[in-house]
Amino acid sequence: MTDDLDRYLDGEVGADGLSASTRAHAEAWNRMVESFRTTAPSAVAPAWLEQKIMADIEALPRRGALARMLEWLMNPTPVRVSPLTTALVAAAFTAVLLLPQGRTEVALPAPAAVAGVEPVVYVQFVLEAPGARSVSLAGDFSDWEASVTLADQNEDGLWTARVPVRPGVYSYMFLVDGTEWQTDPRADRYQDDGFGNRNAVLAVAASQ
């Protein structure tokens, strides 16, 4: 990625200030992001997450909106991203990096199905736990081992993790500080666990 393209993605310069080759790279990025936004399943975030993102944007005035959006996508509730979409994004990124100077077109390979490979869907889990020292995740998809660790990257009490799971219906809970089990307050459904608690229920559909 060139310095000019990096400044464009950060919102420091407009497309008019780019060279022809760099503008082609920028347009390829714009098409890739727009394709992701229009084709990714379950791409609409809940209202509370939108408010959180807008608050973070207002708190970081020196960074470009497009760059922050790309960062949020990479550190991606649940928000589901299919492996096919991830592969296309990676292919587009590689094509832009390898595009020779002076070229104005980007040719992307057509996606091909992989026979015998069971699909997975990436699900983003989120828990607000201000003051927590650690948050982990356990559920049917991990045989109820709290092996998935969430991260509070901004140190604002919002813990997140993106987990690959196969299509199906799963129960899960969060484990805070290694001792306190908490259900997901934003889950779509719940079910009793037989011990007086409620497990959150997540239904993951296969990506089309």
mmCIF file of N, CA and C in Angstrom, residues 5 8 16 18 24 33 37 41 48 80 85 87-88 96 100 106 113 128 133 143 155 163 167 175 204:
data_model
loop_
_atom_site.group_PDB
_atom_site.id
_atom_site.type_symbol
_atom_site.label_atom_id
_atom_site.label_comp_id
_atom_site.label_asym_id
_atom_site.label_seq_id
_atom_site.Cartn_x
_atom_site.Cartn_y
_atom_site.Cartn_z
ATOM 1 N N LEU A 5 -2.208 6.184 -0.924
ATOM 2 C CA LEU A 5 -3.412 5.374 -0.707
ATOM 3 C C LEU A 5 -3.736 5.283 0.778
ATOM 4 N N TYR A 8 -5.377 8.429 1.766
ATOM 5 C CA TYR A 8 -6.760 8.455 1.252
ATOM 6 C C TYR A 8 -7.683 7.643 2.152
ATOM 7 N N ASP A 16 -9.443 13.318 -5.793
ATOM 8 C CA ASP A 16 -8.931 14.252 -6.798
ATOM 9 C C ASP A 16 -7.441 14.505 -6.646
ATOM 10 N N LEU A 18 -5.158 12.253 -6.016
ATOM 11 C CA LEU A 18 -4.385 11.039 -6.240
ATOM 12 C C LEU A 18 -3.959 10.935 -7.702
ATOM 13 N N ALA A 24 -6.958 4.299 -9.050
ATOM 14 C CA ALA A 24 -7.487 2.977 -9.405
ATOM 15 C C ALA A 24 -7.463 2.046 -8.199
ATOM 16 N N VAL A 33 -15.196 -2.695 -0.340
ATOM 17 C CA VAL A 33 -15.935 -2.384 0.885
ATOM 18 C C VAL A 33 -17.430 -2.328 0.609
ATOM 19 N N ARG A 37 -20.438 -4.679 2.199
ATOM 20 C CA ARG A 37 -21.577 -4.118 2.933
ATOM 21 C C ARG A 37 -22.910 -4.575 2.355
ATOM 22 N N PRO A 41 -24.131 -11.494 4.867
ATOM 23 C CA PRO A 41 -25.366 -11.801 5.588
ATOM 24 C C PRO A 41 -25.358 -11.179 6.971
ATOM 25 N N TRP A 48 -27.628 -0.498 19.600
ATOM 26 C CA TRP A 48 -26.672 -0.187 20.669
ATOM 27 C C TRP A 48 -25.234 -0.196 20.143
ATOM 28 N N ARG A 80 -21.976 -11.884 11.362
ATOM 29 C CA ARG A 80 -21.512 -13.105 10.713
ATOM 30 C C ARG A 80 -20.797 -12.763 9.404
ATOM 31 N N THR A 85 -16.656 -14.640 1.766
ATOM 32 C CA THR A 85 -16.470 -13.186 1.789
ATOM 33 C C THR A 85 -15.076 -12.833 2.273
ATOM 34 N N ALA A 87 -12.387 -14.642 2.001
ATOM 35 C CA ALA A 87 -11.430 -14.971 0.947
ATOM 36 C C ALA A 87 -11.424 -13.914 -0.149
ATOM 37 N N LEU A 88 -12.611 -13.394 -0.497
ATOM 38 C CA LEU A 88 -12.683 -12.365 -1.529
ATOM 39 C C LEU A 88 -11.995 -11.085 -1.081
ATOM 40 N N VAL A 96 -4.584 -5.609 -5.044
ATOM 41 C CA VAL A 96 -4.226 -4.190 -4.989
ATOM 42 C C VAL A 96 -2.750 -4.023 -4.684
ATOM 43 N N PRO A 100 0.844 -3.637 -10.712
ATOM 44 C CA PRO A 100 2.010 -2.865 -11.169
ATOM 45 C C PRO A 100 1.654 -1.395 -11.342
ATOM 46 N N VAL A 106 -8.118 -3.932 -12.139
ATOM 47 C CA VAL A 106 -7.849 -4.987 -11.169
ATOM 48 C C VAL A 106 -8.735 -6.166 -11.519
ATOM 49 N N ALA A 113 -16.085 -23.243 -5.418
ATOM 50 C CA ALA A 113 -16.502 -24.053 -4.281
ATOM 51 C C ALA A 113 -15.435 -25.095 -3.988
ATOM 52 N N GLU A 128 -20.547 -6.350 27.636
ATOM 53 C CA GLU A 128 -20.158 -5.166 28.405
ATOM 54 C C GLU A 128 -19.902 -5.594 29.841
ATOM 55 N N ARG A 133 -11.550 -8.252 34.895
ATOM 56 C CA ARG A 133 -10.137 -8.484 34.593
ATOM 57 C C ARG A 133 -9.960 -9.440 33.420
ATOM 58 N N ASP A 143 -17.537 -27.563 23.635
ATOM 59 C CA ASP A 143 -17.753 -28.596 24.660
ATOM 60 C C ASP A 143 -17.755 -27.992 26.058
ATOM 61 N N GLU A 155 -10.076 -0.783 26.325
ATOM 62 C CA GLU A 155 -10.119 -0.612 27.779
ATOM 63 C C GLU A 155 -11.315 0.224 28.208
ATOM 64 N N VAL A 163 -15.396 -15.711 16.619
ATOM 65 C CA VAL A 163 -15.203 -17.151 16.768
ATOM 66 C C VAL A 163 -15.746 -17.875 15.537
ATOM 67 N N PRO A 167 -22.470 -24.129 11.120
ATOM 68 C CA PRO A 167 -23.911 -23.857 11.194
ATOM 69 C C PRO A 167 -24.603 -24.797 12.171
ATOM 70 N N LEU A 175 -17.821 -16.303 30.972
ATOM 71 C CA LEU A 175 -17.211 -16.520 32.278
ATOM 72 C C LEU A 175 -16.340 -15.307 32.596
ATOM 73 N N VAL A 204 -26.959 -20.287 14.080
ATOM 74 C CA VAL A 204 -26.034 -19.898 13.021
ATOM 75 C C VAL A 204 -26.466 -20.577 11.729
#
